[in-house]
XYZ file of C-alpha atoms in Angstrom:
257
model
C 104.548 108.911 128.282
C 103.249 106.163 125.994
C 104.103 102.521 126.579
C 103.991 100.159 123.594
C 103.455 96.506 124.556
C 103.697 93.645 122.051
C 101.890 90.416 122.925
C 103.920 87.663 121.315
C 104.356 83.905 121.185
C 104.921 81.996 117.945
C 102.704 79.200 119.256
C 99.072 79.526 118.252
C 96.201 79.155 120.696
C 97.963 80.490 123.780
C 95.648 83.468 124.332
C 97.459 86.316 122.550
C 94.368 87.881 121.008
C 92.261 87.235 124.115
C 94.952 89.018 126.114
C 95.281 91.923 123.672
C 91.519 92.601 123.605
C 90.830 92.117 127.295
C 93.924 93.839 128.652
C 93.188 96.823 126.397
C 89.549 96.935 127.523
C 90.636 96.694 131.167
C 93.056 99.614 130.756
C 90.228 101.546 129.078
C 87.887 100.724 131.989
C 90.549 102.271 134.242
C 90.369 105.391 132.031
C 93.666 104.999 130.182
C 93.629 105.884 126.487
C 94.427 102.741 124.471
C 95.256 101.813 120.891
C 95.097 98.157 119.862
C 97.219 97.364 116.798
C 96.094 94.148 115.111
C 99.285 92.771 113.532
C 97.838 89.346 112.763
C 96.473 88.607 109.240
C 93.690 86.536 110.856
C 92.331 89.894 112.139
C 90.829 88.336 115.279
C 91.467 91.426 117.427
C 89.705 93.496 114.773
C 86.554 91.336 114.767
C 86.815 90.768 118.539
C 86.440 94.527 119.038
C 83.346 94.667 116.854
C 84.914 95.763 113.545
C 84.285 93.675 110.410
C 87.702 93.060 108.748
C 85.983 92.793 105.334
C 84.777 96.379 105.675
C 88.194 97.767 106.628
C 89.396 100.170 103.914
C 92.924 100.659 105.215
C 94.776 98.521 107.723
C 98.170 98.235 109.390
C 99.244 96.603 106.084
C 98.765 99.845 104.132
C 100.541 101.799 106.873
C 103.608 99.548 106.724
C 103.818 98.834 102.982
C 102.214 101.835 101.248
C 102.988 104.579 103.763
C 99.310 105.352 104.525
C 99.127 107.474 107.697
C 98.114 105.601 110.845
C 95.866 108.479 111.945
C 93.795 107.974 108.762
C 93.540 104.231 109.453
C 92.596 104.145 113.153
C 88.941 103.400 113.895
C 87.139 104.061 117.147
C 85.395 101.198 118.942
C 82.212 101.190 121.023
C 84.410 101.212 124.133
C 85.320 104.605 125.536
C 89.093 105.320 125.531
C 89.763 102.398 123.142
C 90.782 102.757 119.470
C 91.857 100.145 116.931
C 94.368 100.036 114.111
C 92.757 97.134 112.225
C 94.192 94.206 110.294
C 93.234 92.611 107.027
C 94.018 89.341 105.231
C 96.342 91.387 102.934
C 98.824 91.453 105.816
C 99.812 87.916 104.774
C 101.493 89.402 101.697
C 103.247 92.171 103.602
C 106.171 89.942 104.619
C 106.976 89.189 100.975
C 106.562 92.807 99.884
C 108.754 94.125 102.708
C 111.706 91.795 102.077
C 113.467 94.247 99.740
C 112.509 97.434 101.594
C 115.161 99.498 103.323
C 115.122 99.180 107.161
C 112.294 96.670 106.773
C 112.297 95.831 110.508
C 111.311 99.419 111.374
C 108.133 99.762 109.303
C 105.771 99.252 112.266
C 107.789 101.726 114.364
C 107.595 104.296 111.569
C 103.850 103.703 111.135
C 103.127 104.237 114.848
C 105.484 107.200 115.345
C 102.879 109.854 114.507
C 100.070 108.459 116.687
C 101.623 106.666 119.682
C 101.900 109.808 121.817
C 98.106 110.258 121.730
C 97.710 107.119 123.881
C 98.753 105.874 127.316
C 99.253 102.332 125.995
C 99.601 100.850 122.522
C 98.977 97.085 122.540
C 100.174 95.087 119.515
C 98.571 91.692 118.924
C 101.264 89.689 117.094
C 100.670 86.814 114.693
C 101.583 83.247 115.737
C 104.955 83.233 113.954
C 108.412 84.750 114.260
C 108.203 86.318 110.798
C 108.928 89.867 109.697
C 105.623 91.323 110.969
C 106.230 89.955 114.486
C 109.843 91.202 114.397
C 108.486 94.616 113.337
C 106.017 94.540 116.235
C 108.659 93.657 118.846
C 111.087 96.215 117.379
C 108.413 98.911 117.757
C 107.587 97.911 121.345
C 108.913 99.041 124.717
C 108.127 95.644 126.218
C 106.729 92.195 125.455
C 104.077 90.126 127.227
C 104.452 86.395 126.540
C 101.254 84.373 127.115
C 101.953 80.738 128.047
C 99.091 78.250 128.322
C 98.979 75.898 131.308
C 99.273 72.783 129.159
C 101.749 70.003 128.429
C 103.749 71.721 125.677
C 103.734 75.096 127.445
C 107.488 75.665 127.474
C 108.045 74.294 123.978
C 109.230 77.058 121.677
C 109.613 79.542 124.516
C 113.405 79.336 124.260
C 113.226 80.222 120.563
C 111.057 83.254 121.284
C 113.343 84.451 124.092
C 116.314 84.032 121.746
C 114.552 86.142 119.091
C 113.875 88.799 121.733
C 117.584 88.782 122.683
C 118.607 89.257 119.034
C 116.141 92.147 118.673
C 117.496 93.673 121.915
C 121.078 93.481 120.633
C 120.473 94.650 117.050
C 117.210 96.553 116.692
C 115.770 97.698 120.020
C 118.240 97.889 122.897
C 115.627 99.290 125.323
C 113.218 96.366 124.859
C 112.153 94.654 128.082
C 110.099 91.599 128.902
C 107.008 92.970 130.638
C 106.181 89.506 131.899
C 105.174 85.930 131.187
C 101.411 85.494 131.517
C 99.996 82.090 132.432
C 96.716 81.490 130.585
C 93.996 78.797 130.331
C 94.556 77.721 133.916
C 92.281 75.025 135.324
C 92.706 74.668 139.096
C 91.202 71.145 138.994
C 93.987 69.794 136.795
C 97.251 68.636 138.319
C 98.957 69.439 135.015
C 97.889 73.106 135.204
C 99.396 73.407 138.666
C 102.604 71.658 137.560
C 103.015 74.077 134.632
C 102.524 77.067 136.959
C 105.205 75.719 139.315
C 107.600 74.947 136.469
C 107.242 78.343 134.767
C 107.637 80.191 138.091
C 110.692 78.095 138.954
C 112.345 78.793 135.563
C 111.445 82.463 135.130
C 110.823 83.698 138.696
C 110.184 87.466 138.846
C 109.189 87.934 135.222
C 106.054 85.778 135.688
C 102.926 87.828 136.428
C 101.153 87.119 139.720
C 97.856 87.247 137.832
C 96.902 83.932 136.201
C 94.158 83.808 133.556
C 91.709 80.922 134.087
C 89.854 78.913 131.475
C 86.554 80.769 131.291
C 83.503 80.351 129.079
C 82.806 84.106 129.034
C 86.318 84.795 127.697
C 85.725 82.252 124.934
C 82.294 83.461 123.853
C 82.791 87.251 124.150
C 84.587 87.642 120.747
C 81.588 86.126 118.932
C 79.632 89.186 120.147
C 82.476 91.509 119.058
C 83.046 92.411 122.705
C 85.768 92.068 125.321
C 84.816 90.026 128.393
C 84.612 93.103 130.648
C 81.791 94.464 128.445
C 80.178 91.070 127.850
C 80.138 90.024 131.529
C 82.074 92.282 133.893
C 81.851 89.952 136.894
C 83.050 86.807 135.086
C 86.304 85.249 136.315
C 88.011 86.005 132.999
C 87.067 89.696 133.024
C 88.146 90.114 136.660
C 91.476 88.381 135.956
C 92.324 90.738 133.070
C 91.352 93.741 135.178
C 93.756 92.453 137.856
C 96.460 92.044 135.182
C 95.950 95.652 134.044
C 96.269 96.842 137.655
C 99.412 94.716 138.143
C 101.048 96.241 135.042
C 100.106 99.770 136.122
C 101.575 99.109 139.564
C 104.810 97.663 138.135
C 105.188 100.764 135.955
C 104.158 103.231 138.691
C 101.266 104.406 136.517
C 98.321 103.967 138.887
C 95.840 106.824 138.753
C-alpha cells in the first residue's frame, strides 16, 4: 500500500526541500522504496539529489501538461531504493497552461496513478505558494507534512494553509489527512525557538511531530554536494533527526519493518 505525502507550506525557507530530500533518504536507508516528486519550479530537490535540472529531458511539467508518462520521466538516484521525478524551470508556466484544462486540479494525481504502486512512499516537494501546482500536489496526496520554522513569524500564514487544506478535503480529496506539523531550524540556545515550540504544541497538540529538526551545518551544506545529509554525514544531528522522523512516521502508520 503506497502512501503519498505532500510537504507543503506557502512560506519559503521553512525547510520543505530539506525535509523532502532527507525524509526520503531516511526511508530509503530503512529499505522502503521511495519516489521523490519535485513539484517546485526551482528544482532544488532535483539538484539536491544529484540530478542537474538543466539536463532533465522530461519533468513533472511534461507529465501534467503534455501527458508524458511518469514511468518514462522517473530517474534513478545514487541512493538505493530512491527514485526521482524531476522538476524544471518550465513548471513555472504550467499554472497558466493548466487554467483552461478540464479537471485541472487532478493532473498530478493522473500523472502519478501509473507509478505510485511501485513505491512504499511518494514524497511531493511543493513550491512555496498556494497556486495550482501545490493544489494539485495536495489533491494527489494521502497526507500533508507542514514544516514550521522555529522563528518569530512561524505561525504567520499557517491558518491560510490549513484553510486551503480544509477546502481541498471538502471538494477534491475527502480522505486527505494532516500527517503532522514538523518544527524545523530549532536552536536550543534561543529562547525564541523554545517559545515557538511551546506555542505550536499548545495550538496543535497531537498533530505536532515529537521529532524536532535542529539548525545543522551538515543539513545546509549537503545539497551543494547533491547529497542528502544521511549520505553526506550519517552521524550529524540533522541526519539523525530525519531518521528519527522517518521512524516516527512509520510507527504512526504501523509500517515498521
